[in-house]
Coordinates of C-alpha atoms and ligand atoms in Angstrom, one line a residue:
M1 CA 51.0 34.5 -15.1
P2 CA 48.9 31.5 -16.1
P3 CA 48.8 28.6 -13.6
T4 CA 51.5 25.9 -14.1
T5 CA 51.6 22.2 -13.8
D6 CA 55.0 20.4 -13.8
L7 CA 55.0 16.8 -15.2
D8 CA 58.7 16.4 -14.4
G9 CA 59.8 13.3 -16.4
L10 CA 56.3 11.9 -16.7
G11 CA 55.0 11.2 -20.2
L12 CA 51.4 11.8 -21.3
D13 CA 51.1 8.1 -22.1
D14 CA 52.3 7.2 -18.6
G15 CA 49.5 9.0 -16.8
G16 CA 50.7 12.6 -17.2
H17 CA 47.3 13.5 -18.7
L18 CA 45.8 13.2 -15.2
L19 CA 47.9 16.1 -13.9
V20 CA 47.1 18.2 -16.9
Q21 CA 43.4 17.4 -16.6
R22 CA 43.4 18.2 -12.9
A23 CA 45.1 21.5 -13.5
L24 CA 42.6 22.4 -16.2
Q25 CA 39.6 21.6 -14.1
P26 CA 39.2 24.9 -12.2
L27 CA 39.9 27.0 -15.3
R28 CA 37.3 28.6 -17.5
P29 CA 37.2 28.1 -21.2
G30 CA 39.8 30.4 -22.8
D31 CA 42.1 30.3 -19.7
R32 CA 45.7 29.3 -20.2
L33 CA 47.7 26.6 -18.5
T34 CA 51.5 26.3 -18.6
V35 CA 52.8 22.7 -18.8
L36 CA 56.4 22.0 -17.8
G37 CA 58.1 18.7 -18.3
R38 CA 61.2 16.8 -19.6
H39 CA 59.6 14.0 -21.5
P40 CA 61.0 14.0 -25.0
A41 CA 57.6 13.5 -26.7
L42 CA 55.7 15.8 -24.4
R43 CA 55.0 18.5 -27.1
V44 CA 53.7 16.0 -29.7
H45 CA 51.6 14.0 -27.2
L46 CA 50.1 17.1 -25.6
A47 CA 49.0 18.5 -28.9
A48 CA 47.3 15.2 -29.8
W49 CA 45.6 15.0 -26.3
C50 CA 44.4 18.6 -26.5
R51 CA 42.9 18.1 -30.0
E52 CA 41.0 15.0 -28.7
H53 CA 39.7 16.9 -25.6
G54 CA 38.8 20.2 -27.3
H55 CA 41.7 22.3 -26.0
R56 CA 44.4 24.0 -27.9
V57 CA 48.2 24.2 -27.6
D58 CA 49.6 27.7 -28.1
E59 CA 52.1 27.2 -30.9
T60 CA 53.5 30.8 -30.9
G61 CA 56.7 30.1 -28.9
D62 CA 58.5 27.0 -30.2
D63 CA 61.2 26.8 -27.5
G64 CA 59.5 28.3 -24.5
P65 CA 57.2 26.4 -22.0
L66 CA 54.1 24.8 -23.4
E67 CA 50.8 26.6 -23.0
I68 CA 47.4 25.2 -23.3
I69 CA 44.2 27.2 -23.9
K70 CA 41.3 25.5 -22.3
G71 CA 38.5 24.7 -24.8
P72 CA 34.7 24.4 -24.3
A73 CA 34.4 20.7 -25.4
G74 CA 35.1 19.2 -22.1
E75 CA 32.2 21.1 -20.6
Q76 CA 30.0 20.4 -23.6
R77 CA 30.0 16.7 -22.9
W78 CA 28.4 17.0 -19.5
R79 CA 26.2 20.1 -20.4
D80 CA 23.1 17.9 -21.1
A81 CA 24.0 15.4 -18.5
Q82 CA 21.3 14.5 -16.0
R83 CA 21.4 13.2 -12.4
A84 CA 19.7 9.8 -12.5
G85 CA 17.5 10.3 -9.5
D86 CA 18.7 9.8 -5.9
A87 CA 21.1 7.0 -5.0
Q88 CA 19.3 6.5 -1.7
G89 CA 15.9 5.5 -3.0
P90 CA 13.8 4.6 -6.0
P91 CA 12.3 7.3 -8.4
D92 CA 9.2 9.1 -7.1
K93 CA 7.1 8.4 -10.1
V94 CA 8.9 7.1 -13.2
A95 CA 12.4 5.7 -13.9
D96 CA 13.6 7.3 -17.1
P97 CA 14.5 4.6 -19.7
R98 CA 17.2 7.0 -21.0
W99 CA 19.1 6.5 -17.7
G100 CA 19.4 2.9 -18.8
L101 CA 22.0 0.9 -16.9
A102 CA 23.6 3.9 -15.1
A103 CA 23.8 3.6 -11.4
R104 CA 20.9 5.2 -9.6
G105 CA 22.1 8.7 -8.7
A106 CA 24.9 8.8 -11.3
L107 CA 25.5 11.8 -13.6
V108 CA 24.4 10.4 -16.9
E109 CA 25.9 11.6 -20.2
A110 CA 23.2 12.2 -22.7
G111 CA 22.9 10.0 -25.8
G112 CA 23.4 6.5 -24.6
P113 CA 21.1 3.6 -25.5
P114 CA 17.7 3.6 -23.6
I115 CA 16.9 0.5 -21.6
G116 CA 14.1 -1.6 -23.0
A117 CA 12.4 -2.1 -19.6
E118 CA 8.7 -2.6 -19.6
W119 CA 8.0 -1.5 -16.0
T120 CA 9.2 2.0 -15.3
E121 CA 6.4 3.4 -13.1
R122 CA 6.8 3.3 -9.4
E123 CA 3.2 2.5 -8.6
H124 CA 3.2 -0.6 -10.8
V125 CA 6.2 -2.3 -9.1
W126 CA 6.9 -0.8 -5.7
A127 CA 6.2 -1.7 -2.1
D128 CA 7.7 0.2 0.8
V129 CA 8.6 -3.0 2.6
A130 CA 10.8 -4.2 -0.4
P131 CA 14.1 -3.0 1.1
Q132 CA 13.5 -4.7 4.4
L133 CA 12.3 -7.9 2.7
Y134 CA 15.4 -7.9 0.5
A135 CA 17.6 -7.5 3.6
A136 CA 15.8 -10.4 5.3
A137 CA 16.1 -12.5 2.2
A138 CA 19.8 -11.9 1.9
A139 CA 20.3 -12.8 5.5
S140 CA 18.2 -16.0 5.3
Q141 CA 19.7 -17.8 2.4
W142 CA 20.4 -21.5 3.4
D143 CA 22.5 -24.2 1.9
P144 CA 20.5 -27.2 0.7
A145 CA 23.5 -29.5 1.3
T146 CA 23.7 -28.7 5.0
A147 CA 20.3 -27.3 6.1
V148 CA 18.7 -30.7 5.7
N149 CA 19.9 -33.9 7.4
W150 CA 19.8 -36.0 4.2
T151 CA 21.0 -39.1 6.0
A152 CA 17.9 -39.3 8.3
P153 CA 15.8 -42.4 7.6
V154 CA 12.7 -42.1 5.4
A155 CA 9.2 -43.7 5.9
V156 CA 9.3 -47.4 6.2
E157 CA 5.7 -48.0 4.8
P158 CA 6.2 -48.1 1.0
E159 CA 2.8 -46.6 0.2
I160 CA 3.3 -43.6 2.5
E161 CA 6.7 -43.1 0.8
R162 CA 5.0 -43.2 -2.6
A163 CA 2.6 -40.5 -1.3
V164 CA 5.6 -38.3 -0.3
V165 CA 7.3 -38.9 -3.6
Q166 CA 4.1 -37.8 -5.4
L167 CA 3.8 -34.7 -3.4
M168 CA 7.4 -33.8 -4.1
T169 CA 6.9 -34.4 -7.8
Y170 CA 3.9 -32.0 -7.7
L171 CA 5.9 -29.4 -5.6
V172 CA 8.8 -29.4 -8.1
E173 CA 6.5 -28.4 -11.1
N174 CA 5.0 -25.7 -9.0
E175 CA 8.4 -24.4 -7.8
Q176 CA 9.6 -24.3 -11.4
A177 CA 6.8 -22.0 -12.4
A178 CA 7.5 -19.9 -9.2
L179 CA 11.1 -19.6 -10.3
I180 CA 10.4 -18.5 -13.9
I181 CA 7.9 -15.8 -13.0
P182 CA 10.0 -13.5 -10.7
A183 CA 13.0 -14.1 -13.1
R184 CA 10.8 -12.8 -16.0
L185 CA 9.4 -9.9 -14.0
L186 CA 12.9 -8.7 -13.0
S187 CA 14.2 -8.9 -16.6
Q188 CA 11.6 -6.3 -17.6
L189 CA 11.9 -4.1 -14.6
H190 CA 13.8 -0.7 -14.6
P191 CA 16.9 -1.4 -12.5
H192 CA 16.4 1.9 -10.5
F193 CA 13.7 0.0 -8.6
R194 CA 16.7 -1.8 -7.3
E195 CA 15.3 -3.1 -4.0
V196 CA 12.4 -4.8 -5.9
M197 CA 14.9 -6.2 -8.5
Q198 CA 17.1 -7.6 -5.7
L199 CA 14.1 -9.0 -3.9
L200 CA 12.9 -10.8 -7.1
A201 CA 16.5 -12.1 -7.6
T202 CA 16.5 -13.7 -4.1
Q203 CA 13.0 -15.0 -4.7
A204 CA 14.2 -16.8 -7.9
A205 CA 17.2 -18.1 -5.9
D206 CA 14.8 -19.3 -3.2
E207 CA 12.7 -21.2 -5.7
A208 CA 15.9 -22.7 -7.3
R209 CA 16.7 -24.2 -3.8
H210 CA 13.1 -25.4 -3.4
V211 CA 13.3 -27.2 -6.8
E212 CA 16.5 -28.8 -5.6
V213 CA 15.4 -30.0 -2.1
F214 CA 12.0 -31.3 -3.3
T215 CA 13.6 -33.2 -6.1
R216 CA 16.3 -34.6 -3.8
R217 CA 13.6 -35.7 -1.2
G218 CA 11.5 -37.2 -4.1
L219 CA 14.5 -39.3 -5.2
L220 CA 15.7 -40.2 -1.7
S221 CA 14.2 -43.7 -1.7
G222 CA 15.5 -44.5 -5.1
G223 CA 12.8 -43.1 -7.4
P224 CA 11.1 -43.0 -9.8
L225 CA 9.2 -39.7 -9.4
G226 CA 5.4 -39.5 -9.4
T227 CA 2.9 -38.2 -11.9
S228 CA 2.4 -34.7 -13.5
S229 CA -1.2 -33.9 -14.5
A230 CA -2.2 -31.9 -17.6
G231 CA -4.6 -29.9 -15.4
G232 CA -1.9 -28.9 -13.0
R233 CA 0.4 -27.8 -15.7
A234 CA -2.4 -25.9 -17.4
S235 CA -3.0 -24.0 -14.2
L236 CA 0.7 -23.0 -14.0
Q237 CA 0.8 -22.1 -17.6
T238 CA -1.8 -19.4 -17.1
L239 CA 0.5 -17.9 -14.5
L240 CA 3.4 -17.8 -16.9
N241 CA 1.2 -16.2 -19.5
E242 CA 0.1 -13.3 -17.2
P243 CA 1.6 -10.3 -18.9
D244 CA 1.3 -7.5 -16.3
F245 CA 3.7 -7.1 -13.3
T246 CA 1.0 -6.6 -10.7
T247 CA -1.5 -9.2 -11.9
A248 CA 1.3 -11.7 -12.2
S249 CA 2.5 -10.9 -8.7
F250 CA -1.0 -11.0 -7.4
L251 CA -2.0 -14.4 -8.9
L252 CA 1.4 -16.0 -8.1
S253 CA 2.3 -14.6 -4.7
V254 CA -0.9 -13.4 -3.1
L255 CA -3.2 -16.3 -4.2
G256 CA -0.8 -19.1 -5.3
E257 CA 2.1 -18.9 -2.8
G258 CA -0.4 -17.7 -0.1
T259 CA -2.2 -20.9 -0.6
F260 CA 1.1 -22.8 -0.5
L261 CA 1.9 -21.5 2.9
D262 CA -0.9 -23.7 4.3
L263 CA 0.1 -26.6 2.1
L264 CA 3.7 -26.5 3.2
R265 CA 2.7 -26.2 6.9
F266 CA 0.4 -29.2 6.4
L267 CA 3.3 -31.2 4.9
H268 CA 5.5 -30.1 7.8
R269 CA 2.9 -31.2 10.4
H270 CA 2.1 -34.6 8.8
A271 CA 5.6 -35.4 7.5
P272 CA 6.4 -39.0 8.1
D273 CA 10.1 -38.4 8.2
P274 CA 12.5 -35.6 9.3
V275 CA 13.7 -34.9 5.7
T276 CA 10.2 -34.2 4.5
A277 CA 9.6 -32.0 7.6
D278 CA 12.8 -30.1 7.0
V279 CA 12.3 -29.3 3.3
A280 CA 8.7 -28.1 4.0
R281 CA 9.8 -26.0 6.9
L282 CA 12.7 -24.3 5.0
A283 CA 10.5 -23.6 2.0
V284 CA 7.6 -22.1 4.0
R285 CA 10.0 -19.6 5.6
D286 CA 11.0 -18.3 2.2
E287 CA 7.5 -18.4 0.8
A288 CA 6.3 -16.1 3.6
R289 CA 8.6 -13.3 2.2
H290 CA 7.3 -13.9 -1.4
V291 CA 3.7 -13.6 -0.1
A292 CA 4.6 -10.5 1.9
F293 CA 5.9 -8.6 -1.1
G294 CA 2.9 -9.7 -3.3
V295 CA 0.4 -8.5 -0.7
A296 CA 2.3 -5.3 0.1
H297 CA 2.8 -4.3 -3.6
T298 CA -0.8 -5.1 -4.6
A299 CA -2.2 -3.3 -1.6
H300 CA 0.0 -0.3 -2.3
L301 CA -1.3 -0.1 -5.9
A302 CA -4.9 -0.6 -5.0
K303 CA -4.6 2.1 -2.3
T304 CA -3.4 4.7 -4.9
D305 CA -5.8 3.5 -7.6
R306 CA -9.1 2.0 -6.3
S307 CA -10.1 1.1 -9.8
Y308 CA -7.2 -1.4 -9.9
L309 CA -9.2 -3.8 -7.8
G310 CA -11.4 -4.3 -10.9
T311 CA -8.3 -5.3 -12.9
L312 CA -7.2 -7.8 -10.2
R313 CA -10.7 -9.2 -10.1
Q314 CA -10.7 -9.6 -13.8
S315 CA -7.4 -11.5 -13.7
V316 CA -8.9 -14.0 -11.3
E317 CA -12.1 -14.4 -13.4
R318 CA -10.1 -14.7 -16.6
R319 CA -7.9 -17.4 -15.2
H320 CA -10.9 -19.3 -13.7
A321 CA -12.6 -19.2 -17.2
A322 CA -9.4 -20.5 -18.9
L323 CA -9.1 -23.4 -16.4
Q324 CA -12.8 -24.3 -16.3
D325 CA -12.5 -27.4 -18.5
T326 CA -9.3 -28.7 -16.8
A327 CA -9.2 -31.1 -13.9
G328 CA -7.3 -28.7 -11.7
L329 CA -5.6 -30.6 -8.9
N330 CA -3.9 -33.9 -9.8
T331 CA -6.1 -36.5 -8.0
E332 CA -2.9 -38.4 -7.0
V333 CA -1.8 -35.3 -5.1
F334 CA -5.1 -35.0 -3.3
D335 CA -5.1 -38.7 -2.3
S336 CA -1.4 -38.5 -1.2
L337 CA -2.3 -35.6 1.1
V338 CA -5.1 -37.7 2.7
L339 CA -2.8 -40.7 3.1
L340 CA -0.1 -38.6 4.6
A341 CA -2.4 -37.1 7.2
A342 CA -4.0 -40.6 7.8
G343 CA -0.6 -42.3 8.4
S344 CA -2.2 -45.7 7.8
W345 CA -4.9 -47.6 5.8
E346 CA -7.2 -48.1 8.9
P347 CA -10.6 -46.7 7.9
A348 CA -10.7 -44.5 11.0
A349 CA -7.3 -43.1 10.1
I350 CA -8.3 -42.5 6.5
S351 CA -11.4 -40.7 7.8
A352 CA -9.2 -38.5 9.9
G353 CA -6.9 -37.8 7.0
W354 CA -9.8 -36.9 4.8
R355 CA -11.0 -34.4 7.4
A356 CA -7.5 -33.0 7.8
V357 CA -7.4 -32.3 4.0
R358 CA -10.8 -30.7 4.2
D359 CA -9.6 -28.5 7.0
L360 CA -6.5 -27.7 5.0
Q361 CA -8.7 -26.5 2.1
A362 CA -10.8 -24.4 4.5
S363 CA -7.7 -22.7 6.0
M364 CA -6.3 -22.1 2.5
D365 CA -9.6 -20.4 1.6
E366 CA -9.6 -18.4 4.9
G367 CA -6.1 -17.2 4.2
R368 CA -6.9 -16.1 0.7
R369 CA -10.0 -14.2 1.9
R370 CA -7.9 -12.5 4.6
R371 CA -5.2 -11.3 2.1
L372 CA -7.8 -10.2 -0.4
A373 CA -9.5 -8.1 2.3
Y374 CA -6.2 -6.6 3.3
I375 CA -5.6 -5.5 -0.3
G376 CA -9.0 -3.7 -0.3
F377 CA -11.7 -6.1 -1.4
P378 CA -15.0 -6.1 0.6
D379 CA -15.5 -9.4 2.4
D380 CA -18.2 -10.8 0.1
E381 CA -16.0 -10.1 -3.0
A382 CA -13.0 -11.6 -1.3
A383 CA -14.9 -14.8 -0.6
E384 CA -16.1 -14.9 -4.2
L385 CA -12.7 -14.5 -5.6
S386 CA -11.1 -17.0 -3.2
A387 CA -13.6 -19.6 -4.4
L388 CA -12.6 -18.9 -8.0
H389 CA -8.9 -19.7 -7.3
T390 CA -7.4 -22.6 -9.1
R391 CA -8.0 -26.1 -7.7
N392 CA -4.3 -26.7 -8.3
F393 CA -3.6 -24.4 -5.3
M394 CA -0.8 -22.6 -7.2
Ligands
FE2_401 FE1 9.0 -22.0 -3.5
FE2_402 FE1 7.8 -18.7 -3.7

């Protein structure tokens, strides 16, 4: 006696096929299944459904119960299917482009469109700290509307306020570049490096908030905004043009955002009003994560492939050569930093402000050398490369 499934009054077009499918599942090709039911169109619908799914209805007995002979087609479809890695973690070496958009760990039917991702190799995108950094990023998102007390009074001295506005104008253009780069990197990343993709998505969201709060602080006293120099934009353009995942992450996050950690801390320390202090403090917290990923990823790659240090070195030298004839940092930005640290036009105060900015540049250099050494550069080479970093800071 073949196994039986009873659909009662259920039609195949009302979900009855689920019962048939379930009953067929344990059977081998060629096995028979008896289908009972009272639906008036059951015979016609079952014949059509079986044709579509590679089974056959036994037509020998017209009035007796319906019998299906299980066909091979249902198995065929999944015969060449492949498990897309392990849901728990990223691929060991390479994410197969043929897995495309399938969930990591899913059983992937052969024949779908491959994904056009440029970065599919683990070593070129991964850092072991990525999952923790993503979790920290997801837990640390803040609301620009409420995280800053926008009603706090701003600087009374108009020239100090102009300096703040100039610095905010400069920050916005840097943040815009810092938003575009992770967004571009993640668009070309195989989605099975999911934690890196998620981290880059939160990084882009962080930069979107930075653009917002720096713009809002810049306009708080009624505007207009300050100046944007050609040299500053040229510096950022070289970052946008960097084609490789790791060199882009290295130049942006290790060197640029690493340098910005000191800049934002400086702004926080010398902020003439609570709003400026708040926006600098909030941004530096996010930036620390961006730097942490860039450093961890670059160090990870340099550790597996020592020769990659040469590629990183070349990226710094190439960028330096491309920017050699540009002014680098906007002079209005430099002067604004001095005035902010000085706090007044007294010659003694300006002298102290000047020294504070010199100290800032020294600590930026020290931080870059430390990160470069961590990645694997000998100290003398780290010092050399740090000195070649763009005068625009980012
Ligand atoms: Fe930022
Ligand atoms: Fe950033």
